[in-house]
Coordinates of C-alpha atoms and ligand atoms in Angstrom, one line a residue:
Chain A
M23 CA -6.8 -9.8 3.4
L24 CA -8.0 -9.7 -0.2
L25 CA -8.9 -13.4 -0.1
N26 CA -10.7 -12.9 3.2
G27 CA -12.7 -10.1 1.7
R28 CA -11.8 -8.1 4.8
F29 CA -11.5 -4.5 3.7
G30 CA -14.6 -2.6 4.6
G31 CA -15.6 -0.9 7.8
N32 CA -13.1 -1.0 10.5
V33 CA -10.2 -2.2 8.4
T34 CA -10.5 0.7 5.9
L35 CA -7.8 2.6 7.7
A36 CA -5.5 -0.4 7.6
W37 CA -6.2 -0.8 3.9
L38 CA -5.6 2.9 2.9
T39 CA -2.4 3.1 5.0
G40 CA -1.3 -0.3 3.6
V41 CA -1.6 1.0 0.0
I42 CA 0.4 4.1 1.0
L43 CA 3.0 1.8 2.7
V44 CA 3.6 0.1 -0.6
G45 CA 4.1 3.5 -2.3
I46 CA 6.5 4.6 0.4
S47 CA 8.4 1.3 0.1
L48 CA 8.8 1.9 -3.6
A49 CA 10.0 5.5 -3.0
E50 CA 12.5 4.1 -0.4
G51 CA 13.9 1.7 -2.9
L52 CA 14.1 4.1 -5.8
T53 CA 15.7 6.9 -3.9
G54 CA 18.2 4.4 -2.4
Y55 CA 19.2 3.2 -5.8
F56 CA 19.5 6.8 -7.0
L57 CA 22.2 7.4 -4.4
V58 CA 24.4 4.7 -5.9
W59 CA 24.6 6.8 -9.1
D60 CA 25.3 4.0 -11.5
Q61 CA 23.6 3.5 -14.8
Q62 CA 20.5 2.1 -13.1
A63 CA 20.3 5.3 -11.1
Q64 CA 20.7 7.3 -14.3
I65 CA 17.7 5.4 -15.8
I66 CA 15.7 5.8 -12.6
A67 CA 16.3 9.5 -12.6
R68 CA 15.7 9.9 -16.3
E69 CA 12.4 7.9 -16.4
L70 CA 11.1 9.2 -13.1
F71 CA 11.7 12.8 -14.0
R72 CA 10.2 12.1 -17.5
A73 CA 7.0 11.0 -15.8
L74 CA 6.9 13.7 -13.2
D75 CA 7.5 16.4 -15.7
I76 CA 4.1 15.7 -17.2
L77 CA 2.4 16.8 -14.0
P78 CA 2.0 20.6 -13.8
I79 CA 3.6 20.8 -10.3
F80 CA 7.1 21.8 -11.0
G81 CA 7.9 25.3 -12.4
E82 CA 10.8 23.9 -14.4
P83 CA 11.1 20.4 -15.8
L84 CA 13.0 18.2 -13.4
S85 CA 14.7 16.6 -16.4
R86 CA 16.8 19.8 -16.8
S87 CA 18.7 18.8 -13.7
L88 CA 20.0 15.8 -15.7
L89 CA 21.2 17.9 -18.6
S90 CA 24.9 16.9 -18.6
Q91 CA 27.5 15.3 -16.4
S92 CA 29.4 18.6 -16.0
S93 CA 26.3 20.7 -15.0
M94 CA 24.8 18.2 -12.6
S95 CA 24.4 19.6 -9.1
N96 CA 25.2 17.7 -5.9
M97 CA 22.0 19.2 -4.6
L98 CA 20.1 16.5 -6.3
F99 CA 21.8 13.9 -4.1
F100 CA 21.0 15.8 -1.0
I101 CA 17.4 16.0 -2.0
M102 CA 17.3 12.3 -2.8
L103 CA 19.0 11.5 0.5
F104 CA 16.4 13.6 2.2
F105 CA 13.5 11.7 0.6
H106 CA 15.3 8.4 1.3
I107 CA 15.4 9.2 5.0
M108 CA 11.9 10.7 5.0
A109 CA 10.6 7.5 3.4
A110 CA 12.1 5.4 6.2
I111 CA 10.5 7.6 8.8
G112 CA 7.3 7.5 6.8
I113 CA 7.2 3.7 6.9
L114 CA 7.4 3.8 10.7
V115 CA 4.7 6.4 11.0
F116 CA 2.4 4.6 8.6
V117 CA 2.9 1.2 10.2
W118 CA 1.9 2.8 13.4
L119 CA -1.2 4.3 11.7
H120 CA -1.7 1.0 9.9
V121 CA -2.2 -1.1 13.1
N122 CA -3.8 1.8 15.0
R123 CA -7.2 0.0 15.1
V124 CA -5.8 -3.5 15.5
A125 CA -5.6 -4.7 19.1
R126 CA -2.4 -6.5 20.0
P127 CA -0.8 -6.2 16.6
R128 CA 1.7 -8.8 15.8
L129 CA 4.5 -6.6 14.6
A130 CA 7.4 -9.1 14.6
P131 CA 7.1 -12.1 12.3
P132 CA 7.1 -15.6 13.9
K133 CA 10.7 -16.4 15.0
P134 CA 11.3 -19.3 12.6
L135 CA 10.2 -17.1 9.7
L136 CA 12.4 -14.3 10.8
Y137 CA 15.5 -16.5 11.2
A138 CA 14.9 -18.3 7.9
T139 CA 14.6 -14.9 6.1
L140 CA 17.7 -13.4 7.8
I141 CA 19.9 -16.5 7.2
L142 CA 18.8 -17.1 3.6
T143 CA 19.1 -13.4 2.7
A144 CA 22.6 -13.3 4.2
L145 CA 23.4 -16.5 2.3
V146 CA 22.1 -15.3 -1.0
S147 CA 23.9 -11.9 -0.6
V148 CA 27.2 -13.7 -0.2
V149 CA 26.7 -16.2 -3.0
W150 CA 25.2 -13.7 -5.3
P151 CA 26.2 -10.2 -4.2
A152 CA 24.4 -7.2 -5.6
K153 CA 26.7 -5.4 -7.9
S154 CA 26.4 -1.9 -9.2
N155 CA 26.2 -1.2 -12.9
L156 CA 28.8 1.0 -14.6
Q157 CA 29.1 4.5 -13.2
A158 CA 26.5 6.9 -14.5
D159 CA 27.4 9.2 -17.3
L160 CA 24.7 11.7 -18.4
D161 CA 26.7 12.3 -21.6
A162 CA 26.2 8.7 -22.6
I163 CA 23.2 6.6 -23.5
P164 CA 22.9 3.5 -21.2
T165 CA 22.3 0.4 -23.4
Q166 CA 22.7 -3.0 -21.7
V167 CA 22.2 -2.7 -18.0
N168 CA 21.1 -4.9 -15.0
L169 CA 17.9 -3.5 -13.5
D170 CA 16.1 -4.3 -10.3
L171 CA 12.7 -5.0 -11.9
F172 CA 11.2 -5.4 -8.4
Y173 CA 11.5 -1.6 -8.0
L174 CA 11.7 -0.7 -11.7
F175 CA 8.9 -2.8 -13.1
W176 CA 7.4 0.4 -14.4
V177 CA 10.4 1.4 -16.5
P178 CA 9.9 -1.1 -19.4
A179 CA 6.2 -0.3 -19.3
Q180 CA 6.9 3.4 -19.6
Q181 CA 9.4 2.8 -22.5
I182 CA 6.7 1.0 -24.4
I183 CA 3.6 3.1 -23.7
G184 CA 5.2 6.4 -23.0
P185 CA 5.2 8.4 -19.8
V186 CA 1.7 9.8 -20.3
G187 CA 0.3 6.3 -20.7
A188 CA 2.3 4.9 -17.8
L189 CA 1.4 7.7 -15.5
T190 CA -2.3 7.4 -16.4
L191 CA -2.3 3.7 -15.9
F192 CA -0.5 4.0 -12.6
G193 CA -2.9 6.8 -11.5
I194 CA -6.0 4.8 -12.4
G195 CA -4.5 1.6 -10.8
F196 CA -3.7 3.4 -7.6
L197 CA -7.1 5.0 -7.4
V198 CA -8.9 1.7 -8.0
V199 CA -6.8 -0.1 -5.4
F200 CA -6.9 2.7 -2.9
T201 CA -10.7 3.0 -3.1
L202 CA -11.3 -0.8 -3.2
P203 CA -12.9 -0.8 0.2
Y204 CA -15.5 1.7 -1.1
W205 CA -16.4 -0.4 -4.2
L206 CA -16.5 -3.7 -2.3
R207 CA -18.3 -2.5 0.8
R208 CA -21.1 -4.7 1.8
R209 CA -24.3 -4.1 3.7
A210 CA -23.1 -3.7 7.2
T211 CA -24.2 -6.4 9.7
P212 CA -25.4 -4.7 12.8
A213 CA -22.7 -4.0 15.4
P214 CA -23.0 -5.8 18.8
I215 CA -25.1 -4.1 21.5
V216 CA -24.4 -4.2 25.2
N217 CA -27.4 -4.8 27.5
L218 CA -26.4 -2.8 30.6
D219 CA -28.8 -4.7 32.7
F220 CA -26.4 -7.6 32.5
C221 CA -23.1 -5.9 32.1
N222 CA -20.9 -5.8 35.3
G223 CA -18.0 -4.0 33.8
C224 CA -15.6 -7.0 33.9
R225 CA -13.7 -5.8 30.9
Q226 CA -13.4 -9.2 29.3
C227 CA -15.0 -8.1 26.0
Y228 CA -12.6 -5.2 25.9
E229 CA -9.7 -7.5 26.5
D230 CA -10.8 -9.9 23.8
C231 CA -11.8 -7.6 21.0
P232 CA -9.2 -8.1 18.3
Y233 CA -9.8 -4.7 16.9
D234 CA -10.8 -1.4 18.3
G235 CA -14.5 -2.1 18.8
I236 CA -15.0 -1.8 22.6
V237 CA -14.3 1.0 25.0
M238 CA -14.9 1.0 28.7
R239 CA -16.4 4.1 30.2
P240 CA -17.7 5.1 33.6
R241 CA -21.0 3.7 34.5
T242 CA -24.0 5.7 33.2
D243 CA -26.9 3.7 34.6
G244 CA -26.3 4.0 38.3
A245 CA -25.5 0.3 38.7
P246 CA -22.9 -0.4 41.4
F247 CA -20.0 -1.1 39.0
A248 CA -17.2 1.2 38.0
E249 CA -17.4 0.8 34.3
E250 CA -19.6 -0.4 31.4
A251 CA -18.7 -1.6 28.0
V252 CA -19.6 0.4 24.9
V253 CA -19.4 -0.8 21.3
K254 CA -17.7 1.6 18.9
A255 CA -19.3 0.5 15.7
D256 CA -16.7 2.1 13.3
G257 CA -13.9 0.2 15.0
C258 CA -15.8 -3.1 15.0
A259 CA -15.3 -5.9 12.5
R260 CA -18.5 -7.8 13.5
C261 CA -16.4 -10.9 14.6
G262 CA -18.5 -11.7 17.7
A263 CA -15.5 -12.4 19.9
C264 CA -17.0 -10.1 22.5
V265 CA -20.3 -12.2 22.5
G266 CA -18.2 -15.2 23.4
A267 CA -16.3 -13.3 26.0
C268 CA -19.2 -12.1 28.1
N269 CA -20.0 -14.3 31.1
S270 CA -23.2 -12.5 31.7
G271 CA -24.6 -12.7 28.2
A272 CA -24.8 -9.0 28.0
I273 CA -23.6 -8.7 24.5
E274 CA -25.7 -9.5 21.5
M275 CA -24.7 -9.2 17.9
D276 CA -27.2 -9.7 15.1
G277 CA -29.3 -11.9 17.3
L278 CA -26.4 -14.0 18.6
S279 CA -25.7 -14.0 22.3
L280 CA -25.1 -16.5 25.1
R281 CA -28.8 -16.1 25.8
T282 CA -30.0 -16.9 22.3
L283 CA -27.4 -19.5 21.4
Q284 CA -28.2 -21.6 24.5
P285 CA -31.8 -22.4 23.5
A286 CA -30.8 -22.7 19.9
I287 CA -28.3 -25.4 20.7
E288 CA -30.8 -27.3 22.9
E289 CA -33.4 -27.2 20.2
R290 CA -31.1 -28.5 17.5
I291 CA -29.8 -31.3 19.6
R292 CA -33.3 -32.4 20.6
A293 CA -34.3 -32.4 17.0
L294 CA -31.7 -35.1 16.2
P295 CA -32.9 -38.7 16.3
S296 CA -32.4 -40.1 19.8
G297 CA -31.0 -43.5 20.2
G298 CA -28.0 -42.9 18.0
V299 CA -24.9 -40.9 18.6
R300 CA -25.5 -37.1 18.5
V301 CA -22.8 -34.6 17.6
L302 CA -23.0 -30.9 17.9
V303 CA -20.8 -28.9 15.6
L304 CA -20.2 -25.1 16.2
S305 CA -18.5 -23.6 13.1
C306 CA -16.9 -20.4 12.2
Q307 CA -18.6 -19.2 9.0
A308 CA -15.4 -19.1 7.1
S309 CA -14.2 -22.5 8.2
A310 CA -15.0 -25.9 6.6
G311 CA -18.0 -26.2 8.9
G312 CA -19.4 -22.9 7.6
Q313 CA -19.6 -24.1 4.0
A314 CA -22.9 -25.3 2.5
G315 CA -23.2 -29.0 2.5
A316 CA -20.4 -29.5 5.0
I317 CA -22.3 -32.0 7.1
D318 CA -24.7 -33.3 4.4
G319 CA -25.4 -37.0 4.8
L320 CA -23.9 -37.3 8.2
A321 CA -26.7 -38.6 10.5
G322 CA -27.0 -37.4 14.0
V323 CA -25.0 -34.2 13.4
A324 CA -26.3 -30.6 14.1
N325 CA -24.2 -27.7 12.8
I326 CA -24.6 -24.1 14.0
T327 CA -22.6 -21.4 12.2
V328 CA -21.3 -18.3 13.9
P329 CA -19.2 -15.4 12.5
C330 CA -16.0 -16.4 14.3
I331 CA -15.4 -19.4 16.6
A332 CA -14.6 -16.9 19.4
T333 CA -18.3 -16.0 19.3
V334 CA -18.9 -19.2 21.2
H335 CA -18.8 -18.9 25.0
P336 CA -17.2 -22.1 26.4
F337 CA -20.3 -22.7 28.4
L338 CA -22.1 -23.3 25.2
A339 CA -19.9 -26.3 24.4
E340 CA -20.5 -27.7 27.9
Y341 CA -24.2 -27.0 27.4
G342 CA -24.2 -29.0 24.2
L343 CA -23.1 -32.0 26.2
L344 CA -25.6 -31.4 28.9
A345 CA -28.4 -31.0 26.3
G346 CA -27.7 -34.5 25.0
A347 CA -24.8 -34.3 22.5
D348 CA -22.3 -37.1 22.8
G349 CA -19.6 -34.9 21.4
V350 CA -19.2 -31.2 20.7
L351 CA -16.8 -30.0 17.9
L352 CA -15.7 -26.4 17.6
V353 CA -14.4 -25.6 14.1
G354 CA -12.3 -22.5 13.5
C355 CA -10.2 -21.2 10.7
P356 CA -6.8 -22.8 10.1
A357 CA -4.1 -21.7 12.6
E358 CA -2.6 -19.0 10.2
G359 CA -4.8 -16.9 8.1
G360 CA -8.0 -16.8 10.0
V361 CA -10.6 -14.3 8.7
Y362 CA -10.8 -12.4 12.0
R363 CA -7.8 -12.1 14.2
L364 CA -7.2 -14.2 17.3
G365 CA -10.5 -16.2 17.2
N366 CA -8.9 -19.6 17.4
Q367 CA -6.4 -18.5 20.0
W368 CA -9.1 -17.2 22.3
M369 CA -11.2 -20.4 21.8
E370 CA -8.3 -22.7 22.6
Q371 CA -7.3 -20.7 25.7
R372 CA -10.9 -20.6 27.0
L373 CA -11.2 -24.3 26.6
E374 CA -7.9 -25.1 28.3
G375 CA -8.6 -22.7 31.1
S376 CA -5.9 -20.1 30.5
R377 CA -8.3 -17.4 29.5
H378 CA -11.6 -16.1 30.8
P379 CA -14.3 -17.1 30.4
R380 CA -13.0 -20.6 31.1
L381 CA -14.6 -24.0 30.4
R382 CA -15.9 -25.2 33.8
S383 CA -14.3 -28.4 34.9
T384 CA -17.4 -29.7 36.7
S385 CA -20.2 -31.9 35.6
V386 CA -18.9 -32.7 32.1
W387 CA -15.5 -33.8 33.1
E388 CA -16.8 -36.3 35.6
V389 CA -18.7 -38.3 33.1
N390 CA -15.7 -40.1 31.8
P391 CA -12.4 -38.4 32.4
S392 CA -10.3 -41.1 30.7
E393 CA -12.0 -40.3 27.3
G394 CA -11.5 -36.6 27.5
N395 CA -14.3 -34.2 28.1
G396 CA -16.2 -34.8 24.9
I397 CA -15.2 -31.4 23.5
F398 CA -13.1 -31.3 20.4
T399 CA -11.6 -28.6 18.3
L400 CA -10.4 -28.3 14.7
G401 CA -8.9 -25.6 12.5
A402 CA -10.0 -26.2 9.0
G403 CA -10.4 -23.7 6.1
A404 CA -13.2 -23.7 3.6
G405 CA -11.4 -26.3 1.5
E406 CA -10.9 -28.8 4.2
I407 CA -14.4 -30.3 4.4
A408 CA -13.1 -33.8 4.1
A409 CA -10.9 -33.4 7.2
L410 CA -13.9 -32.1 9.1
R411 CA -16.1 -35.0 8.0
A412 CA -13.4 -37.5 9.0
L413 CA -13.1 -36.0 12.4
I414 CA -16.9 -36.0 12.9
R415 CA -17.1 -39.7 12.0
E416 CA -14.2 -40.4 14.4
I417 CA -16.0 -38.6 17.2
A418 CA -19.2 -40.4 16.5
S419 CA -17.5 -43.8 16.4
K420 CA -15.8 -43.2 19.8
S421 CA -18.9 -42.0 21.6
D422 CA -21.5 -44.0 23.5
P423 CA -24.9 -42.6 22.8
G424 CA -26.4 -40.8 25.7
K425 CA -23.4 -40.8 28.0
H426 CA -23.5 -37.1 28.8
E427 CA -27.3 -36.9 29.0
M428 CA -28.6 -34.3 31.5
R429 CA -29.7 -36.2 34.5
G430 CA -32.9 -35.4 36.1
T431 CA -33.7 -32.2 34.2
G432 CA -35.1 -31.1 30.8
Chain B
M25 CA 8.8 -23.1 5.3
W26 CA 12.5 -22.9 4.5
F27 CA 11.8 -23.8 1.0
L28 CA 9.2 -21.1 0.6
V29 CA 11.4 -18.4 2.1
A30 CA 14.3 -19.6 -0.1
M31 CA 12.1 -19.2 -3.1
V32 CA 11.0 -15.7 -2.1
V33 CA 14.6 -14.6 -1.3
I34 CA 16.1 -16.1 -4.4
G35 CA 13.3 -14.8 -6.5
T36 CA 13.9 -11.3 -5.2
A37 CA 17.6 -11.6 -5.7
W38 CA 17.0 -12.8 -9.3
L39 CA 14.6 -10.0 -9.9
S40 CA 17.1 -7.4 -8.5
A41 CA 19.5 -7.7 -11.4
L42 CA 17.8 -8.7 -14.6
P43 CA 19.7 -7.9 -17.8
Y44 CA 17.7 -5.2 -19.6
R45 CA 18.3 -3.5 -22.9
Y46 CA 17.5 0.1 -22.2
S47 CA 18.4 1.4 -25.6
S48 CA 20.0 0.0 -28.8
D49 CA 23.7 0.2 -29.4
G50 CA 25.1 2.8 -31.8
L51 CA 22.5 5.5 -31.2
S52 CA 23.5 9.1 -30.7
M53 CA 21.5 12.0 -29.3
L54 CA 21.3 15.8 -29.2
R55 CA 20.1 17.0 -25.8
V56 CA 19.2 20.6 -25.9
S57 CA 17.7 22.8 -23.2
F58 CA 17.2 26.4 -22.2
R59 CA 15.5 28.5 -19.6
H60 CA 15.0 31.9 -21.1
P61 CA 12.4 34.6 -20.7
G62 CA 10.9 35.8 -24.0
Q63 CA 10.6 39.5 -24.4
I64 CA 7.6 41.2 -23.0
V65 CA 4.8 41.8 -25.4
E66 CA 4.4 45.5 -25.7
G67 CA 0.9 46.6 -24.8
C68 CA 0.1 49.3 -22.3
R69 CA -3.1 51.2 -22.0
D70 CA -4.3 54.1 -19.7
A71 CA -5.8 53.0 -16.5
T72 CA -9.3 54.1 -15.8
E73 CA -10.2 56.2 -12.8
E74 CA -12.0 53.2 -11.3
E75 CA -8.9 51.0 -11.7
K76 CA -6.6 53.7 -10.2
K77 CA -8.8 53.9 -7.1
N78 CA -8.4 50.2 -6.5
M79 CA -4.6 50.2 -6.7
P80 CA -2.6 50.2 -3.5
D81 CA -1.0 53.7 -2.9
H82 CA 2.6 52.6 -3.5
M83 CA 1.8 50.9 -6.7
R84 CA -0.5 53.5 -8.3
T85 CA 0.4 54.1 -12.0
D86 CA -1.3 55.7 -14.9
K87 CA -0.6 52.8 -17.3
I88 CA -1.6 49.2 -17.1
C89 CA 0.9 47.1 -19.0
S90 CA 0.6 43.4 -19.8
R91 CA 3.4 41.3 -18.4
E92 CA 2.9 38.7 -21.0
R93 CA 6.0 37.4 -22.7
F94 CA 6.6 36.1 -26.2
P95 CA 6.9 32.3 -26.5
V96 CA 10.5 31.4 -27.2
R97 CA 11.1 29.6 -30.4
L98 CA 14.0 27.2 -30.9
V99 CA 15.2 26.0 -34.3
I100 CA 17.9 23.4 -34.8
E101 CA 19.4 22.4 -38.1
L102 CA 21.9 19.7 -38.8
S103 CA 23.8 20.2 -42.0
G104 CA 20.9 22.0 -43.5
E105 CA 18.1 19.7 -42.3
T106 CA 15.7 21.0 -39.7
L107 CA 15.8 18.7 -36.7
L108 CA 13.6 20.8 -34.4
D109 CA 11.4 23.9 -34.8
R110 CA 9.3 24.5 -31.7
S111 CA 7.9 27.4 -29.7
Y112 CA 7.8 27.2 -25.9
T113 CA 5.0 28.9 -24.1
P114 CA 6.1 31.0 -21.1
G115 CA 5.3 29.6 -17.7
G116 CA 3.0 31.2 -15.2
L117 CA -0.7 31.9 -15.3
Q118 CA -0.2 35.2 -17.0
H119 CA 2.5 33.8 -19.3
D120 CA 5.0 36.2 -17.6
W121 CA 7.6 33.6 -16.6
P122 CA 10.5 32.2 -18.6
S123 CA 10.0 29.5 -21.2
V124 CA 11.8 26.3 -20.5
A125 CA 12.8 23.6 -22.9
F126 CA 14.3 20.1 -22.5
E127 CA 14.5 18.0 -25.7
E128 CA 16.2 14.8 -26.5
L129 CA 16.6 14.2 -30.2
G130 CA 17.9 11.0 -31.8
V131 CA 20.7 11.6 -34.3
K132 CA 22.4 9.2 -36.6
P133 CA 26.1 9.2 -35.6
G134 CA 28.4 11.3 -37.8
K135 CA 29.8 14.8 -38.3
Y136 CA 27.4 17.6 -38.8
H137 CA 27.2 21.3 -39.2
L138 CA 25.0 22.3 -36.3
K139 CA 23.0 25.5 -36.4
A140 CA 20.8 26.7 -33.5
R141 CA 18.6 29.7 -33.3
L142 CA 16.6 31.0 -30.4
Y143 CA 14.0 33.7 -30.9
E144 CA 13.0 35.6 -27.8
S145 CA 10.6 37.8 -29.8
N146 CA 9.6 38.2 -33.4
D147 CA 12.7 40.2 -34.2
S148 CA 15.4 39.3 -31.7
A149 CA 17.3 36.0 -31.9
F150 CA 20.5 34.3 -30.7
N151 CA 22.5 32.2 -33.1
F152 CA 25.0 29.4 -32.8
E153 CA 26.9 27.4 -35.3
S154 CA 29.5 24.7 -35.0
E155 CA 30.9 21.5 -36.4
V156 CA 29.9 18.7 -34.2
E157 CA 30.6 15.1 -34.1
F158 CA 27.9 12.7 -32.8
K159 CA 29.6 9.5 -31.6
P160 CA 27.7 6.3 -31.1
G161 CA 26.3 5.9 -27.6
R162 CA 27.2 9.6 -26.7
V163 CA 25.1 12.6 -26.1
V164 CA 25.9 16.1 -27.4
V165 CA 24.5 18.6 -24.9
L166 CA 23.6 22.1 -26.1
D167 CA 22.5 24.5 -23.5
F168 CA 21.4 28.1 -23.7
G169 CA 21.8 30.7 -21.0
R170 CA 23.4 28.7 -18.2
S171 CA 25.9 31.4 -17.3
E172 CA 25.6 33.9 -20.2
R173 CA 22.9 34.6 -22.7
K174 CA 24.4 32.4 -25.3
F175 CA 24.5 28.8 -26.6
E176 CA 27.1 26.5 -25.2
I177 CA 28.1 22.9 -25.7
L178 CA 28.3 21.2 -22.3
S179 CA 29.2 17.7 -23.1
A180 CA 32.8 16.5 -23.1
S181 CA 34.6 15.3 -26.2
Ligands
HEM511 C1 5.0 -2.2 4.1 C2 3.9 -2.8 4.0 C3 3.0 -3.3 5.2 C4 3.4 -3.6 6.5 C5 4.7 -3.4 7.2 C6 2.2 -4.0 7.2 C7 2.1 -4.4 8.5 C8 0.9 -4.9 9.1 C9 0.8 -5.4 10.5 C10 2.0 -5.6 11.4 C11 -0.5 -5.7 10.7 C12 -1.1 -6.3 12.0 C13 -1.2 -7.8 11.8 C14 -1.8 -8.6 12.9 O1 -1.3 -8.4 14.1 O2 -2.7 -9.4 12.7 C15 -1.2 -5.4 9.5 C16 -2.6 -5.6 9.4 C17 -3.3 -5.3 8.3 N1 -2.8 -4.9 7.0 FE1 -0.8 -4.5 6.6 N2 1.1 -4.1 6.3 C18 1.6 -3.6 5.0 C19 1.0 -3.5 3.8 C20 -0.4 -3.7 3.7 C21 -1.2 -3.5 2.5 C22 -0.5 -3.2 1.2 C23 -2.5 -3.7 2.8 C24 -3.7 -3.7 1.9 C25 -3.8 -2.8 0.9 C26 -2.6 -4.0 4.2 C27 -3.8 -4.3 4.8 C28 -3.9 -4.7 6.2 C29 -5.1 -4.9 6.9 C30 -6.5 -4.8 6.2 C31 -4.8 -5.3 8.2 C32 -5.8 -5.6 9.3 C33 -5.8 -7.1 9.5 C34 -7.1 -7.7 9.9 O3 -8.1 -7.1 9.8 O4 -7.1 -8.9 10.4 N3 -1.3 -4.0 4.7 N4 -0.4 -4.9 8.6
SF4_512 S1 -17.7 -8.0 17.2 FE1 -17.0 -7.4 19.3 S2 -15.0 -8.4 19.5 FE2 -15.5 -8.3 17.3 S3 -14.7 -6.4 16.6 FE3 -16.8 -6.0 17.1 S4 -16.6 -5.3 19.2 FE4 -14.7 -6.3 18.8
SF4_513 S1 -17.8 -9.0 29.0 FE1 -19.9 -8.5 29.4 S2 -20.1 -8.0 31.5 FE2 -17.9 -7.9 31.0 S3 -17.7 -5.7 30.4 FE3 -18.1 -6.8 28.5 S4 -20.3 -6.6 28.3 FE4 -19.9 -6.1 30.4

């Protein structure tokens, strides 16, 4: 997320709840370790209470509950158990909030990753079991202990700079991270707009929006359809997937729509020298094709950049061929780690025909079925320009100039 | 992928039990604590007619008394040397709650004559004296007022 620079606008809720999730996970770990009541628990209790006692929220220092072994109350364990359980419930609640504005959240990790993690964790826990330290004794000073520095990273820091320093640092760090979306917000690109004259309420944009950007509502313009699409700007990531989803070209985002991209493609292809091979590249802005200089020095190549490869309606790929390109290449982000969610998936499914809007299997296919349909795809991140250029050269070398030329028109 | 996951899992396992020196060997400590209300600072004055009018019926009085308490002062001496001399401000916005202290004081191991004095006002104090041995790695816990209004050593040994 950080690397993608995707925090502002519609993912702010995910960001804020994400930061809180990290905090709750920390609390879950610390309270769990407390319940063991070994020397590590004693250190957690001592250092945690030392820090909390600085805050003017407790009438009596919490440290006093750690006075001595004989005076320690069992109540403390019940309170910690309570927080331990609350943290677990909190994680569930906050994960729900966290993905609240993400459509089709992928909650389970990919199967291989899940199994690898389970098996390896089980293995490591057998080979290298987690042992408790010596039993806690408040009347003794712990000296050499084994600490879980994943959860207790702050203890050494607090011992060095003191609780006031540690708490201040932690507070400032938390505030900065928490408010990062605010500091890094960018000038908002305009949200898509729906032109009701063309919208027939087919719901495809609603189905394809990877976030929470489209709602369907009862028709307001008297047209003979049940519903119309409405863009919810604050749930929209400006990915353009809805632009590519709309068969009627009813959605336009920042000047991009089926209706504006079609003439743009034609113009760019016609501008390429005729006679040689002509390749049209449609690139996601974050992919290799979206980088400056990606196609420099490649003759006969036109590159059009869009926010996300799902912005491209499959008809536009077909139209590239009809307008004279010998090959059309759609470049999205790498399979895992796309900037916007689901873009590549939608693009592939539209092209293979398993998702609306589908690539039409008419005119283009008939040109030369044995050589494929002249439409190629690639997932390549910003650093993979070389792979992109290699594929473009391969496409160019395999194509006969002019084979898909529109016959009798244009 | 297996390699990556293995690195993460082993890394986490490694991080989960790192030897750490929390404190040096051979240290000893006096932990002393109390929760005790200082005496109320005397100071009453006659209420004005205006003030009386504003009092609820069942609480109407002729005098207005401050509820402020004295800070509680704690002095600890080990074999004649002052280890701690501190005053603890009463809690609460009007300083009308008990004062609370929790101190951990490093002490060189050995036998000492421990003297503790707790002043709840300028002229009322509680005293405590005892021979105490501070053993390396152990804590001597001195508490005031847990069950009775007196000092008490809570730690074993
Ligand atoms: C316990 C910790 C966390 C859990 C269990 C968790 C879980 C998830 C899940 C399941 C998704 C949906 C992914 C998808 O289907 O594409 C998601 C998305 C997201 N998470 Fe987290 N997350 C956690 C921590 C964080 C943190 C610490 C941050 C950032 C501070 C964060 C920021 C985000 C954002 C911005 C999205 C939206 C993704 C997008 O726009 O493509 N998450 N999270
Ligand atoms: S651009 Fe369209 S598809 Fe993308 S988030 Fe916004 S409304 Fe959804
Ligand atoms: S895809 Fe286009 S036609 Fe269908 S509901 Fe959305 S805007 Fe309307």
